[in-house]
Tab-separated table of C-alpha atoms in Angstrom:
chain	number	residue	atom	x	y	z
D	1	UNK	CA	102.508	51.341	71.101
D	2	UNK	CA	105.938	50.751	73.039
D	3	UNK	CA	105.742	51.639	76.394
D	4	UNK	CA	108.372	54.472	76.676
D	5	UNK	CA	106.553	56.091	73.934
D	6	UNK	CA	103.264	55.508	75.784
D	7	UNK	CA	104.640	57.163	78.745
D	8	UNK	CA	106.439	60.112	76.981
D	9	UNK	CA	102.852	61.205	75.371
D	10	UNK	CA	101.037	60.848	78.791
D	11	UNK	CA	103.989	62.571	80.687
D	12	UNK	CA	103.364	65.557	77.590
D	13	UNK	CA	99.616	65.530	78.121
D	14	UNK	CA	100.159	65.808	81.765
D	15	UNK	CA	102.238	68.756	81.789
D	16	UNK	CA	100.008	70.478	79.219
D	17	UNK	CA	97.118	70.175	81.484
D	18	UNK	CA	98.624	71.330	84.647
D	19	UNK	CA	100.504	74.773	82.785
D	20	UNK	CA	96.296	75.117	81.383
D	21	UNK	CA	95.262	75.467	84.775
D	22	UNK	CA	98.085	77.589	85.915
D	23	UNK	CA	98.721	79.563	82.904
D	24	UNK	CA	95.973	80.924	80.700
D	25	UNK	CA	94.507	84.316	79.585
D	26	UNK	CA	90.915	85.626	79.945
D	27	UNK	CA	88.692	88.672	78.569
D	28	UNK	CA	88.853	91.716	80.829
D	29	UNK	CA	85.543	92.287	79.666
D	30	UNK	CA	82.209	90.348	78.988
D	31	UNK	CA	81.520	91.875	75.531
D	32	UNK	CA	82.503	95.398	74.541
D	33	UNK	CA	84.653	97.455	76.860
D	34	UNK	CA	83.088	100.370	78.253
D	35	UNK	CA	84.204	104.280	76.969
D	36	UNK	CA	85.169	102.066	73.575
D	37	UNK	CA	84.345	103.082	70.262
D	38	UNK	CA	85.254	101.786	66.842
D	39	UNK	CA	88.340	102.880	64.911
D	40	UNK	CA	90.449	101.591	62.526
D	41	UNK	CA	93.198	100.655	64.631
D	42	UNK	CA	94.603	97.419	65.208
D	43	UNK	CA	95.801	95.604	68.098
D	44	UNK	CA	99.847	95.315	67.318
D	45	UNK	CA	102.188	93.359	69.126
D	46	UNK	CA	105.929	94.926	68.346
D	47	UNK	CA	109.293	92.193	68.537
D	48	UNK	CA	112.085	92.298	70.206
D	49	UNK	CA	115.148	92.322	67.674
D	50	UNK	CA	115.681	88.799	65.912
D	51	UNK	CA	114.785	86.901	68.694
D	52	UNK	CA	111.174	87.350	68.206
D	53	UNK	CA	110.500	87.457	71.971
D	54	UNK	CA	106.989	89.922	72.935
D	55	UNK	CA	108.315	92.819	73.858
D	56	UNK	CA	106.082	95.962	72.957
D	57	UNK	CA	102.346	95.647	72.694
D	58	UNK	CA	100.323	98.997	70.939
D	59	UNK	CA	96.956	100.001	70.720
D	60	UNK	CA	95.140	97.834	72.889
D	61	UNK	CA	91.533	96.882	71.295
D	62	UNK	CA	90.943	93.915	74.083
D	63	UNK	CA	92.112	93.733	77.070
D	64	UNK	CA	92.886	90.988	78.853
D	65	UNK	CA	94.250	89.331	81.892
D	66	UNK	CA	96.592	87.003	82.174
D	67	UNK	CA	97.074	84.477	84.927
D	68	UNK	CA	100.101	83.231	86.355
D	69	UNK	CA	99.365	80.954	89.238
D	70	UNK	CA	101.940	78.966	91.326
D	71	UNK	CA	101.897	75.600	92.112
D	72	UNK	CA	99.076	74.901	95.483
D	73	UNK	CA	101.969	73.091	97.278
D	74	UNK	CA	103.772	76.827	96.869
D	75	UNK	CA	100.918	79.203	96.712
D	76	UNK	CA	100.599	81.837	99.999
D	77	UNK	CA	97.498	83.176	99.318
D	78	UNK	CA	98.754	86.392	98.128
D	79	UNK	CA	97.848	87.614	94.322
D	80	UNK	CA	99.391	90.662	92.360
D	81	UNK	CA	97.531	92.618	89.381
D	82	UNK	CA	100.896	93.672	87.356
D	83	UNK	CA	100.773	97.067	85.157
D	84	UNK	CA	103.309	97.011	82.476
D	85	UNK	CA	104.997	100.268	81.756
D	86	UNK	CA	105.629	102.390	78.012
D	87	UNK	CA	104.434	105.803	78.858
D	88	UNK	CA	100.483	104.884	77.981
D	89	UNK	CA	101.874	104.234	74.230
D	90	UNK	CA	102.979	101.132	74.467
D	91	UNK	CA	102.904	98.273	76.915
D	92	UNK	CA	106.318	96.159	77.723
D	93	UNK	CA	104.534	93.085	78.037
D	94	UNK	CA	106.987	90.620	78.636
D	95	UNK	CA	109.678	92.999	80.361
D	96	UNK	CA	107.339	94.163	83.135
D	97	UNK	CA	104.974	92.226	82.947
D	98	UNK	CA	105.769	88.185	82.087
D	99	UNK	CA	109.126	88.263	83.745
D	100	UNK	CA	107.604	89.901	86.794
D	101	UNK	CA	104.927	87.113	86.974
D	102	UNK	CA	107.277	84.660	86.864
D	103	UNK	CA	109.030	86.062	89.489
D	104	UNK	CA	106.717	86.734	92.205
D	105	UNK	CA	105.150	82.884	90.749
D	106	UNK	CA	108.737	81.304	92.142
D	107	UNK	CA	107.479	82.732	95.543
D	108	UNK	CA	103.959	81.322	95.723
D	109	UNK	CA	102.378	84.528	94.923
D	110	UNK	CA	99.834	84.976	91.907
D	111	UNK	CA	100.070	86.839	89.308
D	112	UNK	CA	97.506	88.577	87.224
D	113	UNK	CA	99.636	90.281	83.977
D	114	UNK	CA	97.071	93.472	82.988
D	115	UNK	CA	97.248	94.204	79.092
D	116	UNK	CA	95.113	97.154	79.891
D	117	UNK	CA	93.905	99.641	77.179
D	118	UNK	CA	95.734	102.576	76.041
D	119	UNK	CA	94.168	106.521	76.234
D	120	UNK	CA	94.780	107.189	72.495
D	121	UNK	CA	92.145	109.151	71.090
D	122	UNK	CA	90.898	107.120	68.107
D	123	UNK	CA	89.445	103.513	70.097
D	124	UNK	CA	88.698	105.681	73.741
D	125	UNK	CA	85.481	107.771	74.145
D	126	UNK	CA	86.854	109.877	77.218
D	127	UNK	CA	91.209	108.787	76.343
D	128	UNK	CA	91.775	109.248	80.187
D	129	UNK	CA	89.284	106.977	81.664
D	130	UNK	CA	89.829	103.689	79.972
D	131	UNK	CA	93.588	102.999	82.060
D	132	UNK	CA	91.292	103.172	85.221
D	133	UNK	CA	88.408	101.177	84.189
D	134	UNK	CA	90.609	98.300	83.363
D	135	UNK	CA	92.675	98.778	86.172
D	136	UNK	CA	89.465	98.569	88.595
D	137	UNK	CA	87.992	95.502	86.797
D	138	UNK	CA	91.396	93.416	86.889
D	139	UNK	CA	90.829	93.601	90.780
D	140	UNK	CA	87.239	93.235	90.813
D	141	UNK	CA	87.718	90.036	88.311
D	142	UNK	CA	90.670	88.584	90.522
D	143	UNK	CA	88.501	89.041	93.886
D	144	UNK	CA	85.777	87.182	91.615
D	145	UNK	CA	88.184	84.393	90.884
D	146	UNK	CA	89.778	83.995	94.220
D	147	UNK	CA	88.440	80.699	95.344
D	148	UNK	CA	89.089	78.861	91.982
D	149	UNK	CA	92.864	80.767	91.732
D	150	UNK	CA	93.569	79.647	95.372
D	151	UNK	CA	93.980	83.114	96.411
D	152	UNK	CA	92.944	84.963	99.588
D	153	UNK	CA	89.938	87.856	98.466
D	154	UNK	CA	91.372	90.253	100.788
D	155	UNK	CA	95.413	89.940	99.791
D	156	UNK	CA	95.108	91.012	96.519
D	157	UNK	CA	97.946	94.333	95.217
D	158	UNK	CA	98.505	95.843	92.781
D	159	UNK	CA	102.067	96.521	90.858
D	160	UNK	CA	103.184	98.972	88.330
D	161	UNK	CA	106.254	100.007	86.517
D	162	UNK	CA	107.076	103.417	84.906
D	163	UNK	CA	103.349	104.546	83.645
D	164	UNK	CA	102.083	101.184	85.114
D	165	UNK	CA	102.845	102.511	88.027
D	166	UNK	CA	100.471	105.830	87.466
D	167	UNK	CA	97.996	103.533	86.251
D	168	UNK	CA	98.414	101.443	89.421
D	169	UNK	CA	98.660	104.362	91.734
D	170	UNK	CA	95.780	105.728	90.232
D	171	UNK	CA	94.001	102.709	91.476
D	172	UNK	CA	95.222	103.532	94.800
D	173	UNK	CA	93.798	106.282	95.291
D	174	UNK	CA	89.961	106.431	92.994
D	175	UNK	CA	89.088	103.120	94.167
D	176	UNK	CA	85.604	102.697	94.810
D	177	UNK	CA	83.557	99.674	96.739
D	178	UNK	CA	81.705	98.112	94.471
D	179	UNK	CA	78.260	98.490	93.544
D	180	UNK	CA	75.950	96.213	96.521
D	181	UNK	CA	73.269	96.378	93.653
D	182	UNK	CA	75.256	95.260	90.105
D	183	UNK	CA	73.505	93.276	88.406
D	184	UNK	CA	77.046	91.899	87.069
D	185	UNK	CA	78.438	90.586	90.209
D	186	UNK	CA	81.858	90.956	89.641
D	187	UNK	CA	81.075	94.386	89.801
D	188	UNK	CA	79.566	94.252	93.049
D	189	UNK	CA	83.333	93.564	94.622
D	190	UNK	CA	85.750	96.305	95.565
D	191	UNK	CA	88.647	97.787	93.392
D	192	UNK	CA	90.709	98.820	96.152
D	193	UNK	CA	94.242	96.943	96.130
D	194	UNK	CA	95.094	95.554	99.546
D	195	UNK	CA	98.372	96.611	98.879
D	196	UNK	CA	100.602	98.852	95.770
D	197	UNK	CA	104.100	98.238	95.009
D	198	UNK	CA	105.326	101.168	92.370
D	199	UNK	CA	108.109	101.102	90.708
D	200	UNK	CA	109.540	104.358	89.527
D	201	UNK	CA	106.622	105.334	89.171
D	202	UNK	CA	105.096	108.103	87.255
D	203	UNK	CA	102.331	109.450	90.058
D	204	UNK	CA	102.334	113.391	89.475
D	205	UNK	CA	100.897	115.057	86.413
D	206	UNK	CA	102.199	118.399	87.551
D	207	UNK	CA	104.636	119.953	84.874
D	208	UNK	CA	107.551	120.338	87.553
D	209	UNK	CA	107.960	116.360	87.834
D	210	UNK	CA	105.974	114.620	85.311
D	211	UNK	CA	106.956	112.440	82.418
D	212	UNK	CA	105.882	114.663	80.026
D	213	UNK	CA	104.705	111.392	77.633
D	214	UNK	CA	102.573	109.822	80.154
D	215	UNK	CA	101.143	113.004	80.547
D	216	UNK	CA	100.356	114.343	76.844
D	217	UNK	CA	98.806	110.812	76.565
D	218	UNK	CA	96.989	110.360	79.468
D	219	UNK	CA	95.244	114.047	79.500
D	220	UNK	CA	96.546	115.959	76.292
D	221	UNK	CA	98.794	118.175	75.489
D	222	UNK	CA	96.617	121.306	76.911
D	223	UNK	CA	94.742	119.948	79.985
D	224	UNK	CA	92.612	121.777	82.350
D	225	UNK	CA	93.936	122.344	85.956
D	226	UNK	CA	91.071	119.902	87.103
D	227	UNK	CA	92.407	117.244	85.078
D	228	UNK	CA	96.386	117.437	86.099
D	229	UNK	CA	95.038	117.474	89.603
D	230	UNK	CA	92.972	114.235	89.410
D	231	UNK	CA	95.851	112.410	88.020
D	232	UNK	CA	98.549	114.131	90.242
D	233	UNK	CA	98.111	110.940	92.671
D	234	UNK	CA	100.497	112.578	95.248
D	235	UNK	CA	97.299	114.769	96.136
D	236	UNK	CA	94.614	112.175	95.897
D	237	UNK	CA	96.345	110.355	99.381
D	238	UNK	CA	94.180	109.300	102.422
D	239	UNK	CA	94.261	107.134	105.088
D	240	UNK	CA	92.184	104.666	103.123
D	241	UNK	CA	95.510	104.522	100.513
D	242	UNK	CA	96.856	101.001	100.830
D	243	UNK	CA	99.792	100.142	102.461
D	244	UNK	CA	103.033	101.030	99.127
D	245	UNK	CA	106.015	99.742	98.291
D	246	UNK	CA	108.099	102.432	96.680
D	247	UNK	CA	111.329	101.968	94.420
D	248	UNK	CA	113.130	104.172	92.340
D	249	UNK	CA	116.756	105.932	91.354
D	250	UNK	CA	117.887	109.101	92.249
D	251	UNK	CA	119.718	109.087	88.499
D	252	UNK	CA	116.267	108.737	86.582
D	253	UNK	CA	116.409	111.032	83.924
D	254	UNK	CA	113.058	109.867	82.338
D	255	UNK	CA	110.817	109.804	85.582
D	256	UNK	CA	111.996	111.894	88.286
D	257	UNK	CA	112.679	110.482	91.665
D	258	UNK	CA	110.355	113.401	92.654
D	259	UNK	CA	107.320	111.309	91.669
D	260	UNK	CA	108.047	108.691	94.702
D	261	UNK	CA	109.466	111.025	96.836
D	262	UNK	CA	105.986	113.436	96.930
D	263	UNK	CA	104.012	109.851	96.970
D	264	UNK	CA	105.858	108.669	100.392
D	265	UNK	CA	105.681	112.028	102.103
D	266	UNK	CA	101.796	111.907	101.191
D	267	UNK	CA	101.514	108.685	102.597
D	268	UNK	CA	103.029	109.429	105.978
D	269	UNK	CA	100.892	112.662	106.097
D	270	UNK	CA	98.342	110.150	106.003
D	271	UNK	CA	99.623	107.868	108.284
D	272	UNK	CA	99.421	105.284	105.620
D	273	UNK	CA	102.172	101.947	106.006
D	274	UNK	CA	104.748	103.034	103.012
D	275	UNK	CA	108.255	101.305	102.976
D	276	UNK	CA	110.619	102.912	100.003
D	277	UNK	CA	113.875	101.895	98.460
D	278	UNK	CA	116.117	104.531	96.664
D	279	UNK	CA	119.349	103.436	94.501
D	280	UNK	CA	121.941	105.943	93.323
D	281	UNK	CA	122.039	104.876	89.938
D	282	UNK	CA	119.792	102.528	87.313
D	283	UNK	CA	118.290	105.354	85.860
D	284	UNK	CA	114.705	104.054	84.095
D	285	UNK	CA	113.430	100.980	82.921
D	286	UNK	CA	115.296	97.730	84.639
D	287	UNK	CA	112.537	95.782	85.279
D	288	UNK	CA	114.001	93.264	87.780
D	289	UNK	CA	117.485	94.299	87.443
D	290	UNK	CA	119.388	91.399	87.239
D	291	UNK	CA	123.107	91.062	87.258
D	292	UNK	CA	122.555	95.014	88.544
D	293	UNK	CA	124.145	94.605	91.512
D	294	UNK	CA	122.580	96.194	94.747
D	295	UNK	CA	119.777	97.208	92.134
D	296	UNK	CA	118.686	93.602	92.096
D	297	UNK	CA	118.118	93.320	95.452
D	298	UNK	CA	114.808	95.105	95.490
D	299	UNK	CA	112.260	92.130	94.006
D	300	UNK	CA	113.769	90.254	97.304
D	301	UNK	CA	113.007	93.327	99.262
D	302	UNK	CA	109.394	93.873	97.820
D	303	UNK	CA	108.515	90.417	98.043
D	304	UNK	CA	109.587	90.326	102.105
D	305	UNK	CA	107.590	93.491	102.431
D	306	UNK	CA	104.550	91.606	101.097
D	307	UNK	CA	104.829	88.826	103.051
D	308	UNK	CA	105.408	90.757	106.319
D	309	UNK	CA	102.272	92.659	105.777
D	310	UNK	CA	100.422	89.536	106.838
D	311	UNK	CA	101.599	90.044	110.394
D	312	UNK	CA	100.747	93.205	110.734
C-alpha cells in the first residue's frame, strides 16, 4: 500500500475514533421506560424541506441522550442537559437542540441533547409525568457519567427552549435528591440542575399567559386546578431554585413574555441568583439567532453568565 494512502486511512480511522468518544448517543433508560405502555405509534423523525437535515422528531418511543463533549484541552468542567422545544408535540431536534450543543461545545462546555418523551396519551400511562421523568434521569445519568465525560458532578444545568424550557423549568423546581437506598445507582444521585438557562420559556400553565398547546398537551384540554398549579412553575419557586438565566422578546406572540417575567419576579422573591435578557423584537422560535442582530448576542451573554457562576 503507498504510503499517502496508508496515512489517509489511518488519519480517517483516527478521526472516527476521537468524534466516537466525543459524540455518541445512549439509552435514557435501562429497559422499558417507566409510566410507558404499548401503542401503536411509531417513533417519526420529520425533514426539513429538500435538504433532508433532522428537523422535527414525533412521538418519542425511546428516549435517549445524546452527548456532545468538547475536546479535554477545551473542556471547563461545566455540562448542559439541552430540552428541545415544539410545544410537547414535536421536538426540534437539530434547531434547539444539535446546533445548541455545538455551540456551547466551541466553549468547552458539554452537552447532553435530551430527546425526551412526549405526554401524548396513547404510549404515556399518566401523559404529564413522562417530560419529568426523563428530564430527572438525563441529570441523574450525566452526574453518573461525570468522571468518564470529564465533567464536574456539581456544574451540571439544565437548558430549554419554548416547551423545553417548561420541561426544564419544571426540573427546577420538582427536583428531588435521589434515593440514598436505589438499588439502581444512578438513581441514588440528585436531579436538581446546578443551574437553568430558559429560553422563552413556557413556565405558567395558567390560562392568562400560557401557550395554550403546551398546555392541552401537557395536562388536557379540561385540567383540574391542582394540575395547572403544579405545572404553573412561577409558583413552585424556592430558595432551593437554581440560579436562571432568562431570555425572551417582548414581541412573542406564541409564548408571552409574561411567562419569564412572573419566573424572575419569583426568583427574587426567593432570593434566588436570576440574570434576564429581554429584546424588543424576535418574536418565537430563533434558536441562536444568528445574523439577528442584537438578538444574537444572548448565547455570548448566557455562556458568560455560566462561567461567572463559578466565582460566585
Amino acid at each position: 500500500m503507498q504510503p499517502l494512502k496508508l496515512l489517509c486511512i489511518l488519519i480517517t480511522m483516527t478521526l472516527a475514533s476521537a468524534d466516537a468518544e466525543t459524540n455518541y448517543k445512549l439509552p435514557l433508560w435501562d429497559g422499558p421506560a417507566p409510566n410507558h405502555k404499548e401503542s401503536h405509534l411509531k417513533e417519526t423523525i420529520y425533514k426539513r424541506g429538500q435538504n433532508e437535515d433532522l428537523d422535527r422528531i414525533a412521538y418519542v418511543q425511546d428516549p435517549t441522550i445524546e452527548v456532545r463533549l468538547p475536546s479535554p484541552q477545551s473542556a471547563t468542567g461545566q455540562a448542559v442537559v439541552i430540552c428541545p422545544g415544539g410545544g410537547y408535540a414535536v421536538l426540534a431536534y437539530d434547531w434547539e437542540g444539535i446546533d445548541t450543543a455545538n455551540y456551547l461545545n466551541a466553549h468547552g462546555i458539554a452537552a447532553i441533547v435530551l430527546k425526551y418523551r412526549l405526554p401524548e396519551d396513547d404510549s404515556n400511562v399518566v401523559p404529564h409525568l413522562s417530560p419529568l421523568l426523563d428530564t430527572k434521569r438525563a441529570m441523574r445519568l450525566t452526574r453518573f457519567h461525570a468522571q468518564k465525560w470529564n465533567i464536574d458532578p456539581n456544574r451540571v444545568g439544565i437548558m430549554g427552549f419554548s416547551a423545553g424550557g417548561h420541561a426544564a423549568s419544571t426540573l427546577g423546581t420538582h427536583f428531588d435528591e435521589g434515593d440514598p437506598t436505589a438499588s439502581d445507582p444512578i438513581d441514588r444521585l440528585s436531579s436538581r440542575p446546578d443551574f437553568m438557562a430558559l429560553i422563552y420559556p413556557v413556565v405558567t400553565m395558567k390560562q392568562d399567559y400560557t401557550h395554550n398547546g403546551s398546555r392541552t398537551n401537557l395536562i388536557g384540554e379540561d385540567p383540574n386546578q391542582e394540575l395547572v398549579e403544579l405545572y404553573s412553575n412561577e409558583l413552585q419557586v424556592t430558595p432551593q431554585t437554581p440560579p436562571t438565566f432568562l431570555v425572551h422578546s417582548s414581541d412573542d406572540k406564541s409564548v408571552p413574555v409574561q411567562n419569564s417575567l412572573q419566573f424572575y419576579e419569583a426568583l427574587l422573591k426567593n432570593k434566588v441568583d436570576a440574570e434576564m435578557h429581554l429584546y424588543p423584537y424576535g418574536g418565537h422560535g430563533y434558536s441562536l439567532a444568528i445574523g439577528r442582530d442584537r438578538l444574537s448576542d444572548w448565547p455570548a451573554r448566557c455562556v458568560a453568565w455560566m462561567k461567572s457562576l463559578d466565582a460566585q
